């Protein structure tokens, strides 16, 4: 379509990874500081929208071959399974738990099941936002 | 040492506020889209970066190393000029006239200017 967008395309190739890194950072620090699945998902969707602006919709669908409706479905499934997993241990629905683990390379970490629920929220937000934007963008 | 760095950070924040003021005065005073965009994108970028650097130094002395501010500085350095470029490009391609005292126009006749509602 547009052939002379060299400056925008080159910049968006670099900036995409900066935004993606920031989105992951926001996602993982949501338990202790401002951030979380919702903001992280929106920032990730923003990075993909930057690619949609710089390139066209077909190039982006080759680059990131996801059906975003499936992403939404998988996110909902992860959230509901995290919530339902507490039933197995004979505690009320949505009871979360955490423990301290010693992982190789990373060291002492405390892992919480709320992060899995947040992962579901993240996938739902990315999926819904990208579905809306792609649906509006494709109709002519 | 701590007090010196705090004074440096105060100076950086004041310089940043001054450059932002200069940018806004430039947007009001300059004659056409291109010169206004020049003032806004260049001066405001330097102003915001200076404010962020001052904030980083202030909190660094207090004991917090906020790397997000460094990331924001790098991000602004990369994106703000590109934003200015895209606005100028869109303005030129849709046929916005230059200021009548402009001396040269290297793109004249080399790009196809669309007929628009302007």
PDB file of C-alpha atoms in Angstrom:
ATOM      1  CA  UNK A   1       0.000   0.000   0.000  1.00  0.00           C
ATOM      2  CA  UNK A   2       2.237   2.803   1.250  1.00  0.00           C
ATOM      3  CA  UNK A   3       5.823   2.298   0.121  1.00  0.00           C
ATOM      4  CA  UNK A   4       7.716   5.267   1.560  1.00  0.00           C
ATOM      5  CA  UNK A   5       6.945   4.911   5.251  1.00  0.00           C
ATOM      6  CA  UNK A   6      10.532   3.907   6.033  1.00  0.00           C
ATOM      7  CA  UNK A   7      10.918   6.111   9.095  1.00  0.00           C
ATOM      8  CA  UNK A   8       7.649   4.988  10.691  1.00  0.00           C
ATOM      9  CA  UNK A   9       8.232   1.309   9.905  1.00  0.00           C
ATOM     10  CA  UNK A  10      11.804   1.211  11.197  1.00  0.00           C
ATOM     11  CA  UNK A  11      10.889   3.071  14.367  1.00  0.00           C
ATOM     12  CA  UNK A  12       7.913   0.833  15.039  1.00  0.00           C
ATOM     13  CA  UNK A  13      10.087  -2.254  14.652  1.00  0.00           C
ATOM     14  CA  UNK A  14      12.299  -1.045  17.515  1.00  0.00           C
ATOM     15  CA  UNK A  15       9.619   0.567  19.638  1.00  0.00           C
ATOM     16  CA  UNK A  16       7.397  -2.546  19.503  1.00  0.00           C
ATOM     17  CA  UNK A  17       9.831  -4.475  21.697  1.00  0.00           C
ATOM     18  CA  UNK A  18      10.204  -1.598  24.154  1.00  0.00           C
ATOM     19  CA  UNK A  19       6.418  -1.471  24.570  1.00  0.00           C
ATOM     20  CA  UNK A  20       6.177  -5.256  24.849  1.00  0.00           C
ATOM     21  CA  UNK A  21       8.884  -5.314  27.537  1.00  0.00           C
ATOM     22  CA  UNK A  22       7.068  -2.597  29.443  1.00  0.00           C
ATOM     23  CA  UNK A  23       3.788  -4.548  29.163  1.00  0.00           C
ATOM     24  CA  UNK A  24       5.412  -7.683  30.623  1.00  0.00           C
ATOM     25  CA  UNK A  25       6.962  -5.568  33.367  1.00  0.00           C
ATOM     26  CA  UNK A  26       3.526  -4.090  34.205  1.00  0.00           C
ATOM     27  CA  UNK A  27       1.969  -7.561  34.208  1.00  0.00           C
ATOM     28  CA  UNK A  28       4.478  -9.096  36.617  1.00  0.00           C
ATOM     29  CA  UNK A  29       4.670  -6.257  39.117  1.00  0.00           C
ATOM     30  CA  UNK A  30       0.882  -5.986  39.440  1.00  0.00           C
ATOM     31  CA  UNK A  31       0.859  -7.757  42.796  1.00  0.00           C
ATOM     32  CA  UNK A  32       3.050  -5.259  44.618  1.00  0.00           C
ATOM     33  CA  UNK A  33       2.831  -2.040  42.639  1.00  0.00           C
ATOM     34  CA  UNK A  34       0.431  -0.389  40.139  1.00  0.00           C
ATOM     35  CA  UNK A  35      -0.058  -2.567  37.072  1.00  0.00           C
ATOM     36  CA  UNK A  36      -1.576  -5.967  36.449  1.00  0.00           C
ATOM     37  CA  UNK A  37      -3.308  -7.979  33.765  1.00  0.00           C
ATOM     38  CA  UNK A  38      -5.626  -5.267  32.502  1.00  0.00           C
ATOM     39  CA  UNK A  39      -3.028  -2.538  31.914  1.00  0.00           C
ATOM     40  CA  UNK A  40      -0.481  -5.052  30.637  1.00  0.00           C
ATOM     41  CA  UNK A  41      -3.009  -6.409  28.142  1.00  0.00           C
ATOM     42  CA  UNK A  42      -3.953  -2.932  26.939  1.00  0.00           C
ATOM     43  CA  UNK A  43      -0.298  -1.948  26.465  1.00  0.00           C
ATOM     44  CA  UNK A  44       0.366  -5.169  24.520  1.00  0.00           C
ATOM     45  CA  UNK A  45      -2.640  -4.448  22.312  1.00  0.00           C
ATOM     46  CA  UNK A  46      -1.247  -0.943  21.843  1.00  0.00           C
ATOM     47  CA  UNK A  47       2.045  -2.388  20.582  1.00  0.00           C
ATOM     48  CA  UNK A  48       0.197  -4.564  18.055  1.00  0.00           C
ATOM     49  CA  UNK A  49      -1.896  -1.550  16.969  1.00  0.00           C
ATOM     50  CA  UNK A  50       1.356   0.331  16.318  1.00  0.00           C
ATOM     51  CA  UNK A  51       2.307  -2.442  13.888  1.00  0.00           C
ATOM     52  CA  UNK A  52      -1.141  -2.229  12.315  1.00  0.00           C
ATOM     53  CA  UNK A  53      -0.586   1.504  11.750  1.00  0.00           C
ATOM     54  CA  UNK A  54       2.903   1.107  10.305  1.00  0.00           C
ATOM     55  CA  UNK A  55       2.217  -1.945   8.123  1.00  0.00           C
ATOM     56  CA  UNK A  56      -1.061  -3.190   6.718  1.00  0.00           C
ATOM     57  CA  UNK A  57      -3.463  -5.668   8.211  1.00  0.00           C
ATOM     58  CA  UNK A  58      -2.309  -8.653   6.128  1.00  0.00           C
ATOM     59  CA  UNK A  59       1.373  -8.258   7.043  1.00  0.00           C
ATOM     60  CA  UNK A  60       0.505  -8.152  10.737  1.00  0.00           C
ATOM     61  CA  UNK A  61      -1.657 -11.267  10.437  1.00  0.00           C
ATOM     62  CA  UNK A  62       1.326 -13.097   8.899  1.00  0.00           C
ATOM     63  CA  UNK A  63       3.631 -11.763  11.601  1.00  0.00           C
ATOM     64  CA  UNK A  64       1.347 -12.616  14.526  1.00  0.00           C
ATOM     65  CA  UNK A  65      -0.830 -15.485  13.300  1.00  0.00           C
ATOM     66  CA  UNK A  66      -3.331 -15.530  16.157  1.00  0.00           C
ATOM     67  CA  UNK A  67      -7.075 -15.737  15.951  1.00  0.00           C
ATOM     68  CA  UNK A  68      -7.842 -13.249  18.725  1.00  0.00           C
ATOM     69  CA  UNK A  69     -11.229 -14.797  19.475  1.00  0.00           C
ATOM     70  CA  UNK A  70      -9.349 -17.947  20.501  1.00  0.00           C
ATOM     71  CA  UNK A  71      -7.016 -15.846  22.642  1.00  0.00           C
ATOM     72  CA  UNK A  72     -10.071 -14.493  24.481  1.00  0.00           C
ATOM     73  CA  UNK A  73     -11.458 -18.001  24.936  1.00  0.00           C
ATOM     74  CA  UNK A  74      -8.166 -19.381  26.274  1.00  0.00           C
ATOM     75  CA  UNK A  75      -7.903 -16.460  28.706  1.00  0.00           C
ATOM     76  CA  UNK A  76     -11.400 -17.109  30.055  1.00  0.00           C
ATOM     77  CA  UNK A  77     -10.568 -20.818  30.363  1.00  0.00           C
ATOM     78  CA  UNK A  78      -7.374 -20.106  32.346  1.00  0.00           C
ATOM     79  CA  UNK A  79      -9.262 -17.786  34.704  1.00  0.00           C
ATOM     80  CA  UNK A  80     -12.108 -20.202  35.325  1.00  0.00           C
ATOM     81  CA  UNK A  81      -9.729 -23.144  35.847  1.00  0.00           C
ATOM     82  CA  UNK A  82      -7.676 -21.144  38.353  1.00  0.00           C
ATOM     83  CA  UNK A  83     -10.855 -20.279  40.237  1.00  0.00           C
ATOM     84  CA  UNK A  84     -12.196 -23.846  40.044  1.00  0.00           C
ATOM     85  CA  UNK A  85      -8.912 -25.436  41.080  1.00  0.00           C
ATOM     86  CA  UNK A  86      -9.590 -24.474  44.684  1.00  0.00           C
ATOM     87  CA  UNK A  87     -12.548 -26.891  44.781  1.00  0.00           C
ATOM     88  CA  UNK A  88     -10.153 -29.853  44.464  1.00  0.00           C
ATOM     89  CA  UNK A  89      -8.469 -28.872  47.753  1.00  0.00           C
ATOM     90  CA  UNK A  90     -11.822 -28.594  49.529  1.00  0.00           C
ATOM     91  CA  UNK A  91     -11.725 -24.840  50.047  1.00  0.00           C
ATOM     92  CA  UNK A  92     -14.243 -22.206  48.796  1.00  0.00           C
ATOM     93  CA  UNK A  93     -14.342 -21.214  45.129  1.00  0.00           C
ATOM     94  CA  UNK A  94     -11.707 -18.571  44.175  1.00  0.00           C
ATOM     95  CA  UNK A  95      -9.453 -19.287  47.171  1.00  0.00           C
ATOM     96  CA  UNK A  96      -5.889 -18.393  46.186  1.00  0.00           C
ATOM     97  CA  UNK A  97      -2.670 -19.689  47.653  1.00  0.00           C
ATOM     98  CA  UNK A  98       1.018 -18.885  47.482  1.00  0.00           C
ATOM     99  CA  UNK A  99       4.340 -20.362  48.469  1.00  0.00           C
ATOM    100  CA  UNK A 100       8.044 -19.612  48.269  1.00  0.00           C
ATOM    101  CA  UNK A 101      10.072 -21.524  45.714  1.00  0.00           C
ATOM    102  CA  UNK A 102      13.738 -21.703  44.889  1.00  0.00           C
ATOM    103  CA  UNK A 103      13.994 -21.599  41.100  1.00  0.00           C
ATOM    104  CA  UNK A 104      17.215 -22.091  39.146  1.00  0.00           C
ATOM    105  CA  UNK A 105      18.724 -18.841  37.729  1.00  0.00           C
ATOM    106  CA  UNK A 106      16.026 -16.603  39.262  1.00  0.00           C
ATOM    107  CA  UNK A 107      16.528 -17.606  42.888  1.00  0.00           C
ATOM    108  CA  UNK A 108      14.078 -17.159  45.747  1.00  0.00           C
ATOM    109  CA  UNK A 109      10.624 -16.290  44.411  1.00  0.00           C
ATOM    110  CA  UNK A 110       7.145 -16.288  45.852  1.00  0.00           C
ATOM    111  CA  UNK A 111       4.632 -17.643  43.360  1.00  0.00           C
ATOM    112  CA  UNK A 112       0.936 -16.879  43.765  1.00  0.00           C
ATOM    113  CA  UNK A 113      -2.024 -18.424  41.933  1.00  0.00           C
ATOM    114  CA  UNK A 114      -3.493 -14.924  41.485  1.00  0.00           C
ATOM    115  CA  UNK A 115      -0.855 -14.449  38.782  1.00  0.00           C
ATOM    116  CA  UNK A 116      -2.497 -17.250  36.788  1.00  0.00           C
ATOM    117  CA  UNK A 117      -5.859 -15.522  37.111  1.00  0.00           C
ATOM    118  CA  UNK A 118      -4.154 -12.311  35.978  1.00  0.00           C
ATOM    119  CA  UNK A 119      -2.742 -14.162  32.965  1.00  0.00           C
ATOM    120  CA  UNK A 120      -6.333 -15.005  32.003  1.00  0.00           C
ATOM    121  CA  UNK A 121      -7.339 -11.341  32.353  1.00  0.00           C
ATOM    122  CA  UNK A 122      -4.308 -10.345  30.236  1.00  0.00           C
ATOM    123  CA  UNK A 123      -5.244 -12.738  27.405  1.00  0.00           C
ATOM    124  CA  UNK A 124      -8.907 -11.656  27.478  1.00  0.00           C
ATOM    125  CA  UNK A 125      -7.989  -7.960  27.290  1.00  0.00           C
ATOM    126  CA  UNK A 126      -5.541  -8.509  24.391  1.00  0.00           C
ATOM    127  CA  UNK A 127      -8.047 -10.713  22.573  1.00  0.00           C
ATOM    128  CA  UNK A 128     -11.059  -8.425  22.956  1.00  0.00           C
ATOM    129  CA  UNK A 129      -9.146  -5.246  22.046  1.00  0.00           C
ATOM    130  CA  UNK A 130      -7.570  -6.790  18.959  1.00  0.00           C
ATOM    131  CA  UNK A 131     -10.864  -8.378  17.873  1.00  0.00           C
ATOM    132  CA  UNK A 132     -12.601  -4.982  18.054  1.00  0.00           C
ATOM    133  CA  UNK A 133      -9.820  -3.185  16.178  1.00  0.00           C
ATOM    134  CA  UNK A 134      -9.421  -5.845  13.480  1.00  0.00           C
ATOM    135  CA  UNK A 135     -13.175  -6.070  12.920  1.00  0.00           C
ATOM    136  CA  UNK A 136     -13.439  -2.300  12.473  1.00  0.00           C
ATOM    137  CA  UNK A 137     -10.296  -2.203  10.324  1.00  0.00           C
ATOM    138  CA  UNK A 138     -11.312  -4.982   7.935  1.00  0.00           C
ATOM    139  CA  UNK A 139     -14.816  -3.742   7.059  1.00  0.00           C
ATOM    140  CA  UNK A 140     -14.820  -1.582   3.960  1.00  0.00           C
TER     141      UNK A 140
ATOM    142  CA  UNK B   1      27.040  15.062  47.651  1.00  0.00           C
ATOM    143  CA  UNK B   2      23.348  14.381  48.175  1.00  0.00           C
ATOM    144  CA  UNK B   3      22.564  18.094  48.316  1.00  0.00           C
ATOM    145  CA  UNK B   4      24.589  18.749  45.144  1.00  0.00           C
ATOM    146  CA  UNK B   5      22.672  16.092  43.211  1.00  0.00           C
ATOM    147  CA  UNK B   6      19.390  17.485  44.545  1.00  0.00           C
ATOM    148  CA  UNK B   7      20.343  20.965  43.324  1.00  0.00           C
ATOM    149  CA  UNK B   8      21.247  19.473  39.919  1.00  0.00           C
ATOM    150  CA  UNK B   9      17.860  17.748  39.758  1.00  0.00           C
ATOM    151  CA  UNK B  10      16.076  21.005  40.680  1.00  0.00           C
ATOM    152  CA  UNK B  11      18.004  22.777  37.916  1.00  0.00           C
ATOM    153  CA  UNK B  12      17.093  20.044  35.401  1.00  0.00           C
ATOM    154  CA  UNK B  13      13.399  20.245  36.286  1.00  0.00           C
ATOM    155  CA  UNK B  14      13.435  24.055  35.979  1.00  0.00           C
ATOM    156  CA  UNK B  15      15.213  23.831  32.598  1.00  0.00           C
ATOM    157  CA  UNK B  16      12.632  21.293  31.455  1.00  0.00           C
ATOM    158  CA  UNK B  17       9.735  23.509  32.517  1.00  0.00           C
ATOM    159  CA  UNK B  18      11.373  26.456  30.726  1.00  0.00           C
ATOM    160  CA  UNK B  19      11.774  24.476  27.502  1.00  0.00           C
ATOM    161  CA  UNK B  20       8.151  23.325  27.672  1.00  0.00           C
ATOM    162  CA  UNK B  21       7.107  26.975  28.049  1.00  0.00           C
ATOM    163  CA  UNK B  22       9.267  27.935  25.064  1.00  0.00           C
ATOM    164  CA  UNK B  23       7.626  25.133  23.057  1.00  0.00           C
ATOM    165  CA  UNK B  24       4.126  26.338  23.877  1.00  0.00           C
ATOM    166  CA  UNK B  25       5.023  29.968  23.053  1.00  0.00           C
ATOM    167  CA  UNK B  26       6.477  28.730  19.750  1.00  0.00           C
ATOM    168  CA  UNK B  27       3.265  26.870  18.901  1.00  0.00           C
ATOM    169  CA  UNK B  28       1.245  30.059  19.439  1.00  0.00           C
ATOM    170  CA  UNK B  29       3.627  32.547  17.798  1.00  0.00           C
ATOM    171  CA  UNK B  30       5.037  30.806  14.709  1.00  0.00           C
ATOM    172  CA  UNK B  31       3.323  31.332  11.331  1.00  0.00           C
ATOM    173  CA  UNK B  32       2.581  27.920   9.725  1.00  0.00           C
ATOM    174  CA  UNK B  33       2.167  24.206  10.469  1.00  0.00           C
ATOM    175  CA  UNK B  34       5.774  23.259   9.745  1.00  0.00           C
ATOM    176  CA  UNK B  35       7.466  25.855  11.953  1.00  0.00           C
ATOM    177  CA  UNK B  36       4.959  25.251  14.742  1.00  0.00           C
ATOM    178  CA  UNK B  37       5.588  21.531  14.571  1.00  0.00           C
ATOM    179  CA  UNK B  38       9.325  22.208  14.643  1.00  0.00           C
ATOM    180  CA  UNK B  39       8.915  24.141  17.897  1.00  0.00           C
ATOM    181  CA  UNK B  40       6.562  21.619  19.463  1.00  0.00           C
ATOM    182  CA  UNK B  41       8.383  18.394  18.668  1.00  0.00           C
ATOM    183  CA  UNK B  42      11.946  19.548  19.346  1.00  0.00           C
ATOM    184  CA  UNK B  43      11.581  21.827  22.323  1.00  0.00           C
ATOM    185  CA  UNK B  44       8.913  19.814  24.116  1.00  0.00           C
ATOM    186  CA  UNK B  45      10.961  16.618  23.742  1.00  0.00           C
ATOM    187  CA  UNK B  46      13.978  18.212  25.363  1.00  0.00           C
ATOM    188  CA  UNK B  47      11.798  19.732  28.080  1.00  0.00           C
ATOM    189  CA  UNK B  48      10.087  16.477  29.024  1.00  0.00           C
ATOM    190  CA  UNK B  49      13.356  14.518  28.915  1.00  0.00           C
ATOM    191  CA  UNK B  50      14.988  17.082  31.177  1.00  0.00           C
ATOM    192  CA  UNK B  51      12.112  16.875  33.683  1.00  0.00           C
ATOM    193  CA  UNK B  52      12.282  13.054  33.669  1.00  0.00           C
ATOM    194  CA  UNK B  53      16.048  13.106  34.207  1.00  0.00           C
ATOM    195  CA  UNK B  54      15.648  15.514  37.131  1.00  0.00           C
ATOM    196  CA  UNK B  55      12.989  13.260  38.671  1.00  0.00           C
ATOM    197  CA  UNK B  56      15.208  10.215  38.219  1.00  0.00           C
ATOM    198  CA  UNK B  57      18.149  11.927  39.945  1.00  0.00           C
ATOM    199  CA  UNK B  58      15.942  13.118  42.807  1.00  0.00           C
ATOM    200  CA  UNK B  59      14.613   9.628  43.541  1.00  0.00           C
ATOM    201  CA  UNK B  60      18.036   8.061  42.920  1.00  0.00           C
ATOM    202  CA  UNK B  61      19.439  10.075  45.823  1.00  0.00           C
ATOM    203  CA  UNK B  62      16.487   9.019  47.977  1.00  0.00           C
ATOM    204  CA  UNK B  63      17.396   5.386  47.282  1.00  0.00           C
ATOM    205  CA  UNK B  64      14.981   4.342  44.521  1.00  0.00           C
ATOM    206  CA  UNK B  65      16.392   3.395  41.139  1.00  0.00           C
ATOM    207  CA  UNK B  66      13.408   3.858  38.879  1.00  0.00           C
ATOM    208  CA  UNK B  67      14.522   2.334  35.593  1.00  0.00           C
ATOM    209  CA  UNK B  68      11.144   3.060  34.037  1.00  0.00           C
ATOM    210  CA  UNK B  69      12.156   6.734  33.848  1.00  0.00           C
ATOM    211  CA  UNK B  70      15.273   5.805  31.851  1.00  0.00           C
ATOM    212  CA  UNK B  71      13.113   3.661  29.580  1.00  0.00           C
ATOM    213  CA  UNK B  72      10.716   6.597  29.166  1.00  0.00           C
ATOM    214  CA  UNK B  73      13.600   8.904  28.208  1.00  0.00           C
ATOM    215  CA  UNK B  74      14.837   6.462  25.541  1.00  0.00           C
ATOM    216  CA  UNK B  75      11.274   5.947  24.317  1.00  0.00           C
ATOM    217  CA  UNK B  76      10.611   9.682  24.023  1.00  0.00           C
ATOM    218  CA  UNK B  77      13.925  10.243  22.222  1.00  0.00           C
ATOM    219  CA  UNK B  78      12.916   7.628  19.659  1.00  0.00           C
ATOM    220  CA  UNK B  79       9.224   8.385  19.170  1.00  0.00           C
ATOM    221  CA  UNK B  80       8.723  12.128  19.529  1.00  0.00           C
ATOM    222  CA  UNK B  81      10.719  13.186  16.426  1.00  0.00           C
ATOM    223  CA  UNK B  82       8.975  10.456  14.422  1.00  0.00           C
ATOM    224  CA  UNK B  83       5.616  11.794  15.561  1.00  0.00           C
ATOM    225  CA  UNK B  84       6.615  15.281  14.428  1.00  0.00           C
ATOM    226  CA  UNK B  85       7.834  13.884  11.109  1.00  0.00           C
ATOM    227  CA  UNK B  86       4.575  12.037  10.475  1.00  0.00           C
ATOM    228  CA  UNK B  87       2.463  15.132  11.230  1.00  0.00           C
ATOM    229  CA  UNK B  88       4.592  17.292   8.905  1.00  0.00           C
ATOM    230  CA  UNK B  89       4.466  14.646   6.189  1.00  0.00           C
ATOM    231  CA  UNK B  90       0.702  14.322   6.442  1.00  0.00           C
ATOM    232  CA  UNK B  91       0.375  18.118   6.303  1.00  0.00           C
ATOM    233  CA  UNK B  92       2.592  18.398   3.201  1.00  0.00           C
ATOM    234  CA  UNK B  93       0.892  15.534   1.370  1.00  0.00           C
ATOM    235  CA  UNK B  94      -2.557  16.980   1.951  1.00  0.00           C
ATOM    236  CA  UNK B  95      -1.467  20.282   0.459  1.00  0.00           C
ATOM    237  CA  UNK B  96      -1.010  22.589   3.439  1.00  0.00           C
ATOM    238  CA  UNK B  97       0.753  25.731   2.185  1.00  0.00           C
ATOM    239  CA  UNK B  98       4.122  26.855   3.491  1.00  0.00           C
ATOM    240  CA  UNK B  99       4.567  30.283   5.031  1.00  0.00           C
ATOM    241  CA  UNK B 100       4.738  32.826   2.194  1.00  0.00           C
ATOM    242  CA  UNK B 101       8.204  34.010   3.301  1.00  0.00           C
ATOM    243  CA  UNK B 102       9.679  30.479   3.152  1.00  0.00           C
ATOM    244  CA  UNK B 103      12.881  30.473   1.117  1.00  0.00           C
ATOM    245  CA  UNK B 104      13.087  26.942  -0.260  1.00  0.00           C
ATOM    246  CA  UNK B 105      10.872  23.936  -0.802  1.00  0.00           C
ATOM    247  CA  UNK B 106      12.892  20.920  -1.887  1.00  0.00           C
ATOM    248  CA  UNK B 107       9.894  18.609  -2.175  1.00  0.00           C
ATOM    249  CA  UNK B 108       8.046  20.896  -4.600  1.00  0.00           C
ATOM    250  CA  UNK B 109       6.923  18.952  -7.668  1.00  0.00           C
ATOM    251  CA  UNK B 110       8.498  15.720  -6.404  1.00  0.00           C
ATOM    252  CA  UNK B 111       5.548  14.340  -4.468  1.00  0.00           C
ATOM    253  CA  UNK B 112       1.977  14.006  -5.532  1.00  0.00           C
ATOM    254  CA  UNK B 113      -0.215  16.253  -3.437  1.00  0.00           C
ATOM    255  CA  UNK B 114      -3.731  15.011  -2.935  1.00  0.00           C
ATOM    256  CA  UNK B 115      -6.720  17.260  -3.518  1.00  0.00           C
ATOM    257  CA  UNK B 116      -8.444  17.597  -0.206  1.00  0.00           C
ATOM    258  CA  UNK B 117     -11.230  19.504   1.421  1.00  0.00           C
ATOM    259  CA  UNK B 118      -8.813  22.253   2.439  1.00  0.00           C
TER     260      UNK B 118
END
